[in-house]
PDB file of C-alpha atoms in Angstrom:
ATOM      1  CA  MET A 133      85.138 169.992 190.828  1.00 49.00           C
ATOM      2  CA  ARG A 134      81.734 169.689 189.174  1.00 52.00           C
ATOM      3  CA  GLY A 135      82.552 172.423 186.651  1.00 55.00           C
ATOM      4  CA  SER A 136      85.764 170.588 185.794  1.00 55.00           C
ATOM      5  CA  ASN A 137      83.850 167.372 185.015  1.00 57.00           C
ATOM      6  CA  ARG A 138      81.389 169.273 182.841  1.00 52.00           C
ATOM      7  CA  THR A 139      84.233 170.933 180.964  1.00 52.00           C
ATOM      8  CA  SER A 140      85.934 167.564 180.401  1.00 54.00           C
ATOM      9  CA  ALA A 141      82.679 165.984 179.240  1.00 50.00           C
ATOM     10  CA  PHE A 142      82.029 168.918 176.892  1.00 46.00           C
ATOM     11  CA  GLN A 143      85.555 168.646 175.469  1.00 56.00           C
ATOM     12  CA  LEU A 144      85.164 164.897 174.954  1.00 52.00           C
ATOM     13  CA  ILE A 145      81.808 165.319 173.220  1.00 56.00           C
ATOM     14  CA  SER A 146      83.225 168.117 171.063  1.00 48.00           C
ATOM     15  CA  LEU A 147      86.213 165.985 170.114  1.00 49.00           C
ATOM     16  CA  LEU A 148      83.975 163.035 169.208  1.00 48.00           C
ATOM     17  CA  GLY A 149      81.747 165.331 167.147  1.00 47.00           C
ATOM     18  CA  LEU A 150      84.780 166.690 165.309  1.00 42.00           C
ATOM     19  CA  LEU A 151      86.031 163.162 164.590  1.00 45.00           C
ATOM     20  CA  VAL A 152      82.632 162.123 163.221  1.00 45.00           C
ATOM     21  CA  PHE A 153      82.546 165.250 161.044  1.00 43.00           C
ATOM     22  CA  LEU A 154      86.046 164.623 159.697  1.00 42.00           C
ATOM     23  CA  ALA A 155      85.332 160.941 159.043  1.00 46.00           C
ATOM     24  CA  SER A 156      82.164 161.795 157.132  1.00 43.00           C
ATOM     25  CA  GLY A 157      84.088 164.406 155.150  1.00 44.00           C
ATOM     26  CA  CYS A 158      86.531 161.736 154.028  1.00 44.00           C
ATOM     27  CA  ARG A 159      83.597 159.635 152.886  1.00 49.00           C
ATOM     28  CA  PHE A 160      82.168 162.496 150.821  1.00 47.00           C
ATOM     29  CA  GLU A 161      85.463 162.731 148.948  1.00 60.00           C
ATOM     30  CA  GLN A 162      84.741 159.235 147.584  1.00 88.00           C
ATOM     31  CA  ALA A 163      81.108 159.873 146.650  1.00 89.00           C
ATOM     32  CA  GLY A 164      80.358 159.657 142.972  1.00 91.00           C
ATOM     33  CA  SER A 165      76.976 160.212 141.357  1.00 94.00           C
ATOM     34  CA  THR A 166      74.715 159.311 138.471  1.00 95.00           C
ATOM     35  CA  LYS A 167      73.266 161.538 135.764  1.00 96.00           C
ATOM     36  CA  LYS A 168      70.161 160.536 133.805  1.00 97.00           C
ATOM     37  CA  SER A 169      70.932 159.794 130.151  1.00 98.00           C
ATOM     38  CA  ALA A 170      68.502 158.871 127.382  1.00 98.00           C
ATOM     39  CA  ASP A 171      71.539 157.889 125.268  1.00 98.00           C
ATOM     40  CA  VAL A 172      72.587 155.287 127.850  1.00 98.00           C
ATOM     41  CA  ALA A 173      69.029 153.903 127.936  1.00 98.00           C
ATOM     42  CA  ARG A 174      68.947 153.655 124.126  1.00 98.00           C
ATOM     43  CA  THR A 175      72.339 151.919 124.077  1.00 97.00           C
ATOM     44  CA  PHE A 176      71.144 149.255 126.522  1.00 97.00           C
ATOM     45  CA  GLU A 177      67.792 148.871 124.742  1.00 97.00           C
ATOM     46  CA  ALA A 178      69.689 148.268 121.483  1.00 97.00           C
ATOM     47  CA  LEU A 179      71.703 145.609 123.376  1.00 97.00           C
ATOM     48  CA  GLN A 180      74.933 147.438 122.632  1.00 96.00           C
ATOM     49  CA  ALA A 181      77.954 147.682 124.909  1.00 96.00           C
ATOM     50  CA  VAL A 182      80.469 150.475 125.316  1.00 95.00           C
ATOM     51  CA  PRO A 183      83.847 149.191 124.043  1.00 95.00           C
ATOM     52  CA  GLY A 184      86.368 148.689 126.841  1.00 95.00           C
ATOM     53  CA  TYR A 185      83.734 148.540 129.594  1.00 97.00           C
ATOM     54  CA  ARG A 186      83.272 145.628 132.007  1.00 97.00           C
ATOM     55  CA  TYR A 187      79.647 144.744 132.664  1.00 98.00           C
ATOM     56  CA  TYR A 188      77.942 143.520 135.829  1.00 97.00           C
ATOM     57  CA  TYR A 189      74.366 142.741 136.813  1.00 97.00           C
ATOM     58  CA  LEU A 190      72.745 143.154 140.219  1.00 95.00           C
ATOM     59  CA  ASN A 191      71.135 140.162 141.960  1.00 95.00           C
ATOM     60  CA  GLN A 192      70.408 136.909 140.110  1.00 94.00           C
ATOM     61  CA  GLU A 193      70.418 136.196 136.387  1.00 96.00           C
ATOM     62  CA  ASN A 194      66.688 135.384 136.400  1.00 96.00           C
ATOM     63  CA  GLU A 195      65.810 138.369 138.620  1.00 94.00           C
ATOM     64  CA  PRO A 196      68.247 141.202 137.852  1.00 96.00           C
ATOM     65  CA  TYR A 197      67.587 144.723 139.096  1.00 94.00           C
ATOM     66  CA  GLY A 198      70.222 146.605 137.157  1.00 96.00           C
ATOM     67  CA  VAL A 199      73.145 146.413 134.763  1.00 98.00           C
ATOM     68  CA  ALA A 200      76.313 148.476 135.174  1.00 98.00           C
ATOM     69  CA  GLY A 201      79.140 148.968 132.724  1.00 98.00           C
ATOM     70  CA  LEU A 202      82.418 150.368 134.039  1.00 98.00           C
ATOM     71  CA  SER A 203      85.478 151.695 132.275  1.00 96.00           C
ATOM     72  CA  GLY A 204      88.174 148.996 132.254  1.00 88.00           C
ATOM     73  CA  ARG A 205      90.097 150.806 135.006  1.00 92.00           C
ATOM     74  CA  PHE A 206      87.177 150.398 137.439  1.00 96.00           C
ATOM     75  CA  TRP A 207      85.577 147.274 138.894  1.00 95.00           C
ATOM     76  CA  ILE A 208      82.958 145.909 141.317  1.00 94.00           C
ATOM     77  CA  LYS A 209      83.610 143.253 143.940  1.00 91.00           C
ATOM     78  CA  ASP A 210      80.420 142.527 145.839  1.00 92.00           C
ATOM     79  CA  PRO A 211      78.476 139.267 146.334  1.00 93.00           C
ATOM     80  CA  ALA A 212      75.282 140.900 145.001  1.00 93.00           C
ATOM     81  CA  TRP A 213      76.966 141.596 141.644  1.00 96.00           C
ATOM     82  CA  ARG A 214      78.004 139.206 138.849  1.00 96.00           C
ATOM     83  CA  GLU A 215      80.367 140.025 135.999  1.00 96.00           C
ATOM     84  CA  LEU A 216      78.781 139.690 132.577  1.00 95.00           C
ATOM     85  CA  ASP A 217      80.196 139.261 129.073  1.00 97.00           C
ATOM     86  CA  PRO A 218      78.418 141.854 126.893  1.00 96.00           C
ATOM     87  CA  GLY A 219      78.727 139.544 123.877  1.00 95.00           C
ATOM     88  CA  SER A 220      76.886 136.690 125.569  1.00 97.00           C
ATOM     89  CA  PRO A 221      73.219 135.637 125.406  1.00 97.00           C
ATOM     90  CA  THR A 222      73.102 136.309 129.160  1.00 97.00           C
ATOM     91  CA  PHE A 223      73.706 140.021 128.491  1.00 98.00           C
ATOM     92  CA  GLU A 224      70.629 140.180 126.252  1.00 97.00           C
ATOM     93  CA  LYS A 225      68.553 138.200 128.764  1.00 98.00           C
ATOM     94  CA  VAL A 226      69.533 140.343 131.755  1.00 98.00           C
ATOM     95  CA  VAL A 227      69.044 143.673 129.953  1.00 98.00           C
ATOM     96  CA  GLU A 228      65.614 142.572 128.681  1.00 98.00           C
ATOM     97  CA  LEU A 229      64.529 141.470 132.177  1.00 98.00           C
ATOM     98  CA  VAL A 230      65.685 144.769 133.703  1.00 97.00           C
ATOM     99  CA  LYS A 231      63.783 146.632 130.975  1.00 97.00           C
ATOM    100  CA  ARG A 232      60.537 144.623 131.119  1.00 96.00           C
ATOM    101  CA  PHE A 233      60.245 144.189 134.877  1.00 94.00           C
ATOM    102  CA  PRO A 234      60.997 147.451 136.691  1.00 93.00           C
ATOM    103  CA  VAL A 235      60.403 147.636 140.434  1.00 91.00           C
ATOM    104  CA  PRO A 236      56.753 148.486 141.211  1.00 90.00           C
ATOM    105  CA  GLY A 237      55.992 152.178 140.823  1.00 89.00           C
ATOM    106  CA  SER A 238      59.089 152.892 138.745  1.00 93.00           C
ATOM    107  CA  TYR A 239      60.447 152.531 135.222  1.00 94.00           C
ATOM    108  CA  THR A 240      63.810 151.579 133.792  1.00 97.00           C
ATOM    109  CA  GLU A 241      66.189 154.397 132.865  1.00 97.00           C
ATOM    110  CA  GLY A 242      69.767 154.901 131.762  1.00 98.00           C
ATOM    111  CA  PHE A 243      72.373 156.850 133.700  1.00 97.00           C
ATOM    112  CA  VAL A 244      75.990 157.875 133.335  1.00 98.00           C
ATOM    113  CA  ILE A 245      78.113 156.949 136.385  1.00 97.00           C
ATOM    114  CA  LEU A 246      80.403 159.768 137.518  1.00 96.00           C
ATOM    115  CA  ASP A 247      83.409 159.623 139.841  1.00 93.00           C
ATOM    116  CA  PRO A 248      83.818 162.199 142.655  1.00 92.00           C
ATOM    117  CA  ARG A 249      85.424 164.643 140.184  1.00 91.00           C
ATOM    118  CA  LYS A 250      82.431 164.274 137.814  1.00 94.00           C
ATOM    119  CA  ASN A 251      84.400 162.262 135.238  1.00 93.00           C
ATOM    120  CA  GLU A 252      82.374 159.611 133.402  1.00 96.00           C
ATOM    121  CA  ILE A 253      83.452 156.133 134.539  1.00 96.00           C
ATOM    122  CA  GLY A 254      80.490 154.005 133.538  1.00 97.00           C
ATOM    123  CA  VAL A 255      76.827 153.457 132.757  1.00 98.00           C
ATOM    124  CA  TRP A 256      73.860 152.223 134.818  1.00 97.00           C
ATOM    125  CA  TYR A 257      70.556 150.785 133.535  1.00 98.00           C
ATOM    126  CA  SER A 258      67.887 150.135 136.143  1.00 96.00           C
ATOM    127  CA  SER A 259      64.595 151.168 137.703  1.00 96.00           C
ATOM    128  CA  LEU A 260      66.447 151.679 141.003  1.00 93.00           C
ATOM    129  CA  GLY A 261      68.267 154.822 142.018  1.00 91.00           C
ATOM    130  CA  ALA A 262      71.911 154.280 142.903  1.00 93.00           C
ATOM    131  CA  GLY A 263      74.467 155.726 145.274  1.00 92.00           C
ATOM    132  CA  ILE A 264      78.019 155.610 143.945  1.00 94.00           C
ATOM    133  CA  THR A 265      81.218 155.317 145.973  1.00 92.00           C
ATOM    134  CA  VAL A 266      84.646 155.075 144.346  1.00 93.00           C
ATOM    135  CA  ALA A 267      87.764 154.005 146.263  1.00 90.00           C
ATOM    136  CA  PRO A 268      90.427 156.258 144.707  1.00 83.00           C
ATOM    137  CA  ASP A 269      93.377 154.000 145.516  1.00 86.00           C
ATOM    138  CA  THR A 270      91.904 150.754 144.111  1.00 90.00           C
ATOM    139  CA  ARG A 271      89.241 152.136 141.724  1.00 92.00           C
ATOM    140  CA  GLN A 272      86.713 149.752 143.222  1.00 92.00           C
ATOM    141  CA  VAL A 273      83.184 151.022 142.671  1.00 94.00           C
ATOM    142  CA  MET A 274      80.350 150.362 145.105  1.00 91.00           C
ATOM    143  CA  ILE A 275      76.849 150.848 143.756  1.00 93.00           C
ATOM    144  CA  THR A 276      74.301 151.041 146.553  1.00 88.00           C
ATOM    145  CA  THR A 277      70.606 150.573 145.813  1.00 87.00           C
ATOM    146  CA  ALA A 278      67.424 149.598 147.561  1.00 80.00           C
ATOM    147  CA  THR A 279      67.178 145.812 147.911  1.00 78.00           C
ATOM    148  CA  PRO A 280      63.695 144.819 146.686  1.00 71.00           C
ATOM    149  CA  TRP A 281      64.702 141.145 146.485  1.00 62.00           C
ATOM    150  CA  LEU A 282      65.066 141.277 150.291  1.00 66.00           C
ATOM    151  CA  GLY A 283      61.787 143.119 150.745  1.00 64.00           C
ATOM    152  CA  ARG A 284      63.523 146.494 151.422  1.00 57.00           C
TER     153      ARG A 284
END
């Protein structure tokens, strides 16, 4: 009887482990990435926008931590992000603040945002590193960073 309980417990633990592995594998299929790009940095520093991209900034207008531009097919929906018109004075203000006030111990850089298949889908300008997740069915992009405005 005791051996039977151990076998059942082992099978249950193995099954749970397999489910966790499979679930994490599905998540990896949605993982995008960033690639450092001096060209992207220069474009932001010249206050230029990529035609056809939608722009967003992270955190508040007076304390932004990054600016992202995404190909028109992709979008961000997250309370920490605000959409931004690249032809507006706010665009210039936000980019300048991101450039002049990097997080302590870092410096502002430009990056290309890549989808899980390594296709370019956007640009990122920040002193924070970013994790990229792309929902393939909706093309919603989630950009995950440290949260210095929360003390983390």
